[in-house]
Coordinates of C-alpha atoms in Angstrom, one line a residue:
M1 CA 20.6 -19.6 -29.4
A2 CA 17.3 -17.5 -30.4
V3 CA 18.1 -17.5 -34.1
Q4 CA 16.2 -19.4 -36.4
L5 CA 16.5 -19.4 -40.1
L6 CA 13.5 -20.7 -42.8
I7 CA 13.2 -20.5 -46.4
T8 CA 10.5 -19.2 -48.3
D9 CA 9.2 -19.2 -51.7
K10 CA 8.0 -15.7 -53.5
N11 CA 4.5 -16.1 -52.0
L12 CA 6.2 -16.6 -48.5
A13 CA 5.1 -20.0 -48.1
V14 CA 7.9 -22.2 -45.9
Q15 CA 10.0 -24.5 -47.9
G16 CA 11.0 -26.9 -45.3
D17 CA 12.0 -27.5 -41.8
P18 CA 14.1 -24.6 -40.4
L19 CA 17.8 -25.0 -41.4
V20 CA 20.1 -26.6 -38.9
D21 CA 24.1 -26.8 -38.1
W22 CA 24.4 -23.2 -39.6
T23 CA 27.6 -21.2 -39.1
N24 CA 28.8 -17.7 -39.5
L25 CA 25.5 -15.7 -40.0
D26 CA 26.2 -12.2 -41.0
A27 CA 23.3 -9.7 -41.7
T28 CA 23.3 -5.9 -41.9
K29 CA 20.2 -3.8 -42.0
K30 CA 20.6 -0.3 -43.6
F31 CA 18.5 2.8 -43.4
N32 CA 16.8 3.4 -46.5
E33 CA 18.9 1.0 -48.6
P34 CA 18.4 -2.8 -48.9
G35 CA 20.0 -4.7 -46.1
S36 CA 22.5 -7.7 -47.2
G37 CA 23.8 -11.0 -45.0
S38 CA 25.2 -14.5 -45.7
V39 CA 24.9 -17.3 -44.1
D40 CA 27.3 -21.0 -44.0
L41 CA 25.6 -24.4 -44.1
P42 CA 26.2 -27.9 -44.6
A43 CA 25.3 -28.8 -48.1
R44 CA 22.7 -31.9 -47.1
P45 CA 20.2 -33.1 -49.6
E46 CA 17.5 -31.5 -47.9
V47 CA 19.0 -28.3 -47.7
M48 CA 20.2 -27.9 -51.3
A49 CA 16.5 -28.7 -52.0
Q50 CA 15.1 -25.4 -50.8
L51 CA 17.8 -23.2 -52.5
Q52 CA 15.8 -22.5 -55.7
P53 CA 16.0 -19.4 -57.8
G54 CA 13.5 -17.1 -56.7
N55 CA 13.1 -18.1 -53.0
R56 CA 13.8 -16.0 -49.7
L57 CA 15.8 -16.5 -46.7
V58 CA 14.1 -15.2 -43.3
V59 CA 16.1 -14.5 -40.2
I60 CA 14.0 -14.7 -36.6
R61 CA 15.5 -13.4 -33.7
D62 CA 13.9 -13.7 -30.6
G63 CA 10.6 -14.8 -32.1
A64 CA 10.0 -12.0 -34.4
V65 CA 11.4 -11.6 -38.2
W66 CA 14.3 -9.5 -38.1
M67 CA 15.3 -9.4 -41.8
A68 CA 14.0 -11.1 -44.5
G69 CA 14.4 -10.9 -48.4
P70 CA 15.7 -12.7 -51.5
M71 CA 18.6 -15.3 -51.9
E72 CA 20.7 -13.3 -54.6
I73 CA 23.4 -16.1 -54.8
P74 CA 21.4 -19.2 -53.1
T75 CA 24.0 -21.9 -54.0
D76 CA 27.8 -20.9 -53.5
F77 CA 29.1 -24.5 -52.9
S78 CA 32.1 -25.9 -52.2
W79 CA 33.8 -29.1 -51.3
S80 CA 37.4 -30.8 -50.8
V81 CA 38.5 -34.0 -49.3
T82 CA 40.6 -32.1 -46.8
E83 CA 39.0 -28.9 -46.0
E84 CA 35.1 -29.5 -46.8
P85 CA 34.7 -32.9 -45.9
G86 CA 31.1 -34.9 -45.7
P87 CA 28.6 -33.2 -48.0
G88 CA 30.5 -29.9 -48.5
K89 CA 29.5 -26.2 -47.4
V90 CA 27.0 -24.1 -49.3
T91 CA 27.0 -20.1 -48.8
I92 CA 23.6 -18.3 -49.1
T93 CA 24.0 -14.5 -49.9
F94 CA 20.7 -12.9 -49.4
S95 CA 19.2 -9.4 -49.3
D96 CA 16.1 -7.6 -47.4
D97 CA 12.7 -7.0 -49.3
L98 CA 14.3 -3.7 -50.4
A99 CA 16.3 -5.2 -52.7
T100 CA 13.4 -6.4 -54.8
V101 CA 11.9 -2.9 -54.8
A102 CA 15.5 -1.6 -56.2
G103 CA 15.1 -3.5 -59.2
Y104 CA 12.4 -1.2 -60.5
I105 CA 12.4 1.9 -62.6
T106 CA 10.0 5.0 -62.4
W107 CA 7.3 4.4 -65.3
P108 CA 6.2 7.9 -66.8
T109 CA 2.8 6.3 -67.2
P110 CA 2.7 3.3 -64.6
A111 CA -0.7 2.4 -66.0
N112 CA 0.4 1.6 -69.9
A113 CA 2.0 -1.1 -70.5
W114 CA 6.1 -0.2 -71.7
T115 CA 5.1 -0.4 -75.2
A116 CA 2.6 2.1 -74.5
Q117 CA 4.8 4.7 -72.7
P118 CA 4.0 8.4 -74.2
A119 CA 7.4 10.5 -75.4
N120 CA 8.2 13.2 -73.1
T121 CA 6.3 12.8 -70.4
Y122 CA 7.2 12.4 -66.7
R123 CA 5.9 11.6 -63.5
Q124 CA 5.0 14.7 -61.7
L125 CA 3.3 15.6 -58.5
T126 CA 3.6 19.1 -57.3
N127 CA 3.4 20.3 -53.4
T128 CA 2.8 16.7 -52.0
N129 CA 3.3 15.0 -48.9
A130 CA 6.7 13.0 -49.3
E131 CA 5.3 9.8 -47.5
T132 CA 2.1 10.4 -50.3
I133 CA 4.7 10.2 -53.0
I134 CA 6.5 7.6 -51.8
R135 CA 3.7 5.1 -51.3
T136 CA 2.4 5.9 -54.6
L137 CA 5.4 5.3 -56.3
I138 CA 5.9 2.1 -54.6
N139 CA 2.1 1.0 -55.3
E140 CA 1.8 2.1 -59.0
N141 CA 5.4 0.7 -60.2
C142 CA 5.4 -2.9 -58.1
G143 CA 2.7 -2.9 -55.5
P144 CA -0.9 -4.0 -55.8
G145 CA -1.7 -1.0 -57.9
A146 CA 1.2 -1.8 -60.6
L147 CA 0.7 -3.7 -63.7
A148 CA 0.1 -7.6 -63.3
E149 CA 3.7 -8.5 -64.7
R150 CA 5.1 -5.7 -62.5
R151 CA 3.9 -6.8 -58.8
I152 CA 6.0 -8.0 -56.6
P153 CA 4.4 -10.9 -54.9
R154 CA 2.5 -10.3 -51.4
L155 CA 3.8 -6.8 -51.7
A156 CA 1.5 -4.7 -50.1
L157 CA 1.6 -1.2 -48.5
D158 CA 1.6 -0.5 -44.5
T159 CA -0.5 1.6 -42.6
A160 CA 0.1 5.4 -43.7
A161 CA 2.4 6.9 -40.7
G162 CA 1.4 10.4 -41.3
V163 CA 4.5 11.9 -41.6
G164 CA 6.7 13.8 -44.1
T165 CA 6.4 17.1 -45.6
S166 CA 5.4 18.5 -49.2
T167 CA 7.8 18.2 -51.7
T168 CA 8.1 17.7 -55.7
L169 CA 8.3 14.8 -57.7
K170 CA 9.3 14.5 -61.3
T171 CA 10.8 11.3 -62.6
R172 CA 11.4 9.2 -65.7
F173 CA 12.6 5.9 -66.0
E174 CA 14.9 6.4 -62.9
P175 CA 15.8 3.9 -60.2
L176 CA 12.6 3.7 -58.0
L177 CA 14.8 3.8 -54.6
D178 CA 16.9 6.2 -55.8
V179 CA 14.1 8.4 -56.3
C180 CA 12.3 7.1 -52.7
R181 CA 15.6 8.1 -51.0
T182 CA 15.7 11.6 -52.5
L183 CA 12.1 12.3 -51.8
A184 CA 12.5 10.9 -48.3
L185 CA 15.6 13.2 -47.5
N186 CA 13.7 16.4 -49.0
G187 CA 10.4 15.8 -47.8
G188 CA 11.2 15.3 -44.3
A189 CA 14.2 13.1 -43.5
L190 CA 11.6 10.4 -43.4
G191 CA 12.7 6.3 -43.3
F192 CA 11.2 3.8 -45.2
R193 CA 11.5 -0.2 -45.1
T194 CA 9.9 -3.2 -45.7
R195 CA 8.7 -5.7 -42.8
Q196 CA 7.3 -9.4 -43.2
T197 CA 4.2 -10.3 -41.6
A198 CA 2.4 -13.5 -41.4
G199 CA 1.3 -13.5 -45.2
Q200 CA 2.4 -9.9 -46.8
I201 CA 5.5 -8.0 -47.2
L202 CA 4.5 -4.6 -46.1
F203 CA 6.2 -1.2 -47.1
G204 CA 5.8 1.7 -45.4
C205 CA 7.5 5.1 -44.3
Y206 CA 8.4 6.3 -40.8
A207 CA 9.7 9.6 -39.0
P208 CA 13.2 8.6 -37.3
R209 CA 12.8 9.6 -33.9
D210 CA 15.3 12.0 -31.6
L211 CA 16.7 9.8 -29.1
R212 CA 20.0 12.1 -27.9
A213 CA 18.8 12.3 -24.4
T214 CA 18.1 8.5 -24.1
A215 CA 20.5 6.4 -26.9
R216 CA 23.8 7.8 -25.9
F217 CA 27.2 6.1 -26.5
S218 CA 30.6 6.4 -25.0
I219 CA 33.6 4.9 -23.7
G220 CA 32.9 5.1 -20.2
L221 CA 29.6 3.2 -20.7
G222 CA 31.2 0.5 -22.4
N223 CA 29.0 0.5 -25.6
L224 CA 31.3 1.7 -27.8
R225 CA 33.5 -0.3 -30.4
S226 CA 35.4 2.3 -32.1
L227 CA 34.9 5.8 -33.8
A228 CA 36.3 8.2 -35.8
Y229 CA 35.8 11.8 -35.7
K230 CA 36.5 15.0 -38.4
Q231 CA 35.4 18.3 -38.5
S232 CA 36.5 20.1 -41.3
A233 CA 35.0 23.1 -43.7
P234 CA 31.9 22.6 -46.2
T235 CA 32.5 21.9 -49.9
V236 CA 29.2 24.0 -50.5
T237 CA 26.9 26.2 -48.5
H238 CA 25.3 28.2 -51.6
A239 CA 24.2 26.1 -54.4
L240 CA 23.8 28.3 -57.5
I241 CA 21.5 26.9 -59.9
A242 CA 20.6 27.7 -63.6
G243 CA 17.5 26.5 -65.4
T244 CA 17.4 25.6 -68.9
E245 CA 19.0 27.9 -71.6
P246 CA 16.4 29.6 -73.6
D247 CA 15.5 29.7 -77.2
I248 CA 16.1 32.7 -78.7
G249 CA 13.3 35.0 -78.6
T250 CA 12.0 33.7 -75.4
T251 CA 11.9 34.8 -71.9
G252 CA 15.0 34.5 -69.5
R253 CA 16.6 31.5 -68.0
T254 CA 15.6 30.8 -64.4
Y255 CA 17.9 31.1 -61.5
V256 CA 17.6 29.6 -58.1
Q257 CA 19.8 29.6 -55.2
A258 CA 19.9 27.3 -52.1
A259 CA 21.9 27.9 -49.1
D260 CA 23.0 26.9 -45.7
A261 CA 23.4 30.4 -43.8
A262 CA 24.5 28.7 -40.4
A263 CA 27.4 26.9 -42.6
A264 CA 28.3 30.0 -44.3
A265 CA 28.1 32.0 -40.8
S266 CA 30.1 29.7 -39.0
W267 CA 32.7 28.8 -41.5
W268 CA 32.9 30.9 -45.0
R269 CA 30.8 31.2 -48.4
V270 CA 31.3 28.6 -50.5
E271 CA 29.4 28.7 -53.9
K272 CA 29.0 25.9 -56.3
Y273 CA 27.1 26.1 -59.8
V274 CA 24.7 23.4 -60.4
D275 CA 23.7 23.3 -63.6
G276 CA 19.7 22.6 -63.8
S277 CA 19.1 22.3 -67.6
A278 CA 18.0 18.9 -67.1
A279 CA 15.3 19.5 -64.3
D280 CA 12.1 21.4 -65.0
D281 CA 12.0 25.1 -64.3
S282 CA 9.0 25.1 -62.6
A283 CA 7.2 23.2 -59.2
G284 CA 10.6 23.8 -56.9
E285 CA 12.7 21.0 -59.1
L286 CA 15.7 23.4 -59.3
T287 CA 15.7 24.3 -55.6
Q288 CA 15.3 20.5 -55.0
A289 CA 18.3 20.2 -57.0
G290 CA 20.3 22.8 -54.9
T291 CA 18.8 21.2 -51.8
E292 CA 20.7 18.2 -52.4
E293 CA 24.0 19.5 -53.1
I294 CA 23.6 21.3 -49.9
A295 CA 22.7 18.1 -48.3
S296 CA 25.7 16.4 -49.8
G297 CA 28.3 19.0 -49.4
A298 CA 27.6 21.5 -46.0
A299 CA 27.9 19.2 -43.4
P300 CA 31.4 19.7 -41.7
V301 CA 31.1 16.8 -39.0
E302 CA 32.2 13.7 -40.3
L303 CA 31.2 10.7 -37.9
S304 CA 31.9 7.2 -38.1
T305 CA 31.2 5.3 -34.8
V306 CA 30.8 1.3 -33.9
T307 CA 28.4 0.6 -31.2
V308 CA 28.0 -2.9 -29.1
D309 CA 24.6 -3.7 -28.0
T310 CA 24.4 -3.9 -23.7
S311 CA 21.4 -4.8 -21.8
D312 CA 20.8 -1.2 -21.1
L313 CA 21.0 -0.3 -24.7
K314 CA 20.0 -2.5 -27.4
A315 CA 19.4 -2.3 -31.4
G316 CA 15.8 -2.7 -32.4
R317 CA 14.7 -2.5 -28.7
D318 CA 15.6 0.9 -27.7
F319 CA 16.6 2.6 -31.0
D320 CA 16.6 1.6 -34.9
L321 CA 17.8 2.6 -38.2
G322 CA 17.4 6.4 -38.7
D323 CA 17.0 7.3 -34.9
R324 CA 18.9 10.2 -33.9
V325 CA 21.3 9.2 -30.9
T326 CA 24.3 11.0 -29.1
V327 CA 28.0 9.6 -29.1
A328 CA 30.4 11.2 -26.5
L329 CA 34.0 11.7 -27.8
P330 CA 36.6 11.4 -25.0
F331 CA 37.9 14.6 -25.0
G332 CA 34.5 16.4 -23.8
V333 CA 32.6 16.9 -27.3
E334 CA 29.1 15.3 -27.7
V335 CA 27.9 14.8 -31.5
A336 CA 24.5 13.5 -32.6
D337 CA 23.8 11.5 -35.6
L338 CA 22.0 9.1 -37.4
V339 CA 22.0 5.2 -37.0
R340 CA 22.8 4.1 -40.5
S341 CA 23.2 0.1 -40.0
I342 CA 22.6 -2.6 -37.7
H343 CA 24.7 -5.6 -38.3
L344 CA 24.1 -9.0 -36.3
Q345 CA 26.7 -11.8 -36.5
A346 CA 25.9 -15.2 -34.9
S347 CA 27.2 -18.4 -34.6
P348 CA 26.5 -21.3 -32.5
E349 CA 29.9 -21.6 -30.9
S350 CA 30.2 -17.9 -29.7
G351 CA 26.3 -16.8 -29.7
E352 CA 25.1 -13.4 -31.3
Y353 CA 27.1 -10.3 -31.5
V354 CA 25.1 -6.8 -32.7
E355 CA 27.0 -3.8 -33.8
T356 CA 25.4 -0.3 -34.8
L357 CA 27.1 1.9 -37.3
V358 CA 26.4 5.8 -36.5
G359 CA 27.6 8.7 -38.3
S360 CA 27.2 10.7 -41.5
P361 CA 25.7 9.2 -44.4
D362 CA 29.1 9.2 -46.6
A363 CA 32.1 9.5 -44.2
T364 CA 31.4 6.0 -42.9
T365 CA 31.4 4.0 -46.1
D366 CA 33.4 4.6 -49.4
P367 CA 36.5 6.0 -50.7
Q368 CA 36.3 9.8 -52.2
V369 CA 36.9 8.4 -55.7
V370 CA 34.1 5.7 -55.2
K371 CA 31.5 8.7 -54.0
A372 CA 32.7 10.9 -56.7
I373 CA 31.9 8.0 -59.0
R374 CA 28.6 7.4 -57.6
T375 CA 27.5 11.0 -58.0
L376 CA 28.6 11.5 -61.6
G377 CA 26.5 8.2 -62.2
R378 CA 23.8 9.6 -60.9
R379 CA 23.8 12.8 -62.4
L380 CA 24.2 11.2 -66.1
G381 CA 21.5 8.7 -65.4
R382 CA 19.2 11.4 -64.8
L383 CA 20.3 13.3 -68.2
E384 CA 19.9 9.9 -69.7
T385 CA 16.3 9.8 -68.8
R386 CA 15.1 13.2 -69.6

């Protein structure tokens, strides 16, 4: 098998020999989200000695780092005289290095100590390239440009890709990765990721590719494991945003509209009121709030597809996270959507199995109640940080 597992410390120093006799490796990389995984091992002393708080697991596949990041649960140990004889079993649960970035919030003035953060101040950038903003936020909150106590060991900025469009930032005490996701969406549908080199963890942005003509999945090609397709009416085509209520004697309230004209023409007009009182009426923040509502509610096509690697089309080689690919449905319809996650399963007995999730961002994951709670939590979080 071409998979090797290593343990490193925070500074990427290998802690011992490669892990052997492991079973049931399960690791999933996700588009613009931290990946996660787990692996089972015999709990031998030389293995347990490496499973220290703060250490990282590195998955090497075909000679290259496939996924690497901190061990969130380094020692989930079990033993019984009947089921786990000998040294027992330890299960390691790990994430990729984006999980470490996800542990930070955006400081209004990152150069100042926490006790010196000014009141009613926001980190703002107006009409600036999205890649530039994302790289700036990472650098000043947890990268080389951050305060010494906030720097993630060995984290550096990858070479700028020169991608993205102009967008606007205004943030204060929000989850760093959530802000980056919003900027990536509004600034040209960018992707971002971490990758481990010999001595660094590099954070960078990239533009997902349009591979609809070459990365194709269908039952006939033998590279589909399952699919679900639903076409429904949009929940919003016109987001109507109202700014801050003015004080008595001041100028009027600002109103902004964001619309998906194509969806309204194909279906019908669906209006949704958006309270923008927590936003800044200037610098396009109201428009950005409306754009987010349109993006979350105006896509009538929901696609959930699990694909499998074949010799002709392999994840990581022929397509990757965020790329737009084509799925041919059995009744003659073709749908293009993004690669959302890539899942690796491996064991010494059965070998490797790689499957890819293609589809809409919300239709493929959580129940409606969970999605509603997440949306509400995000909005309440923004209000709390204003």
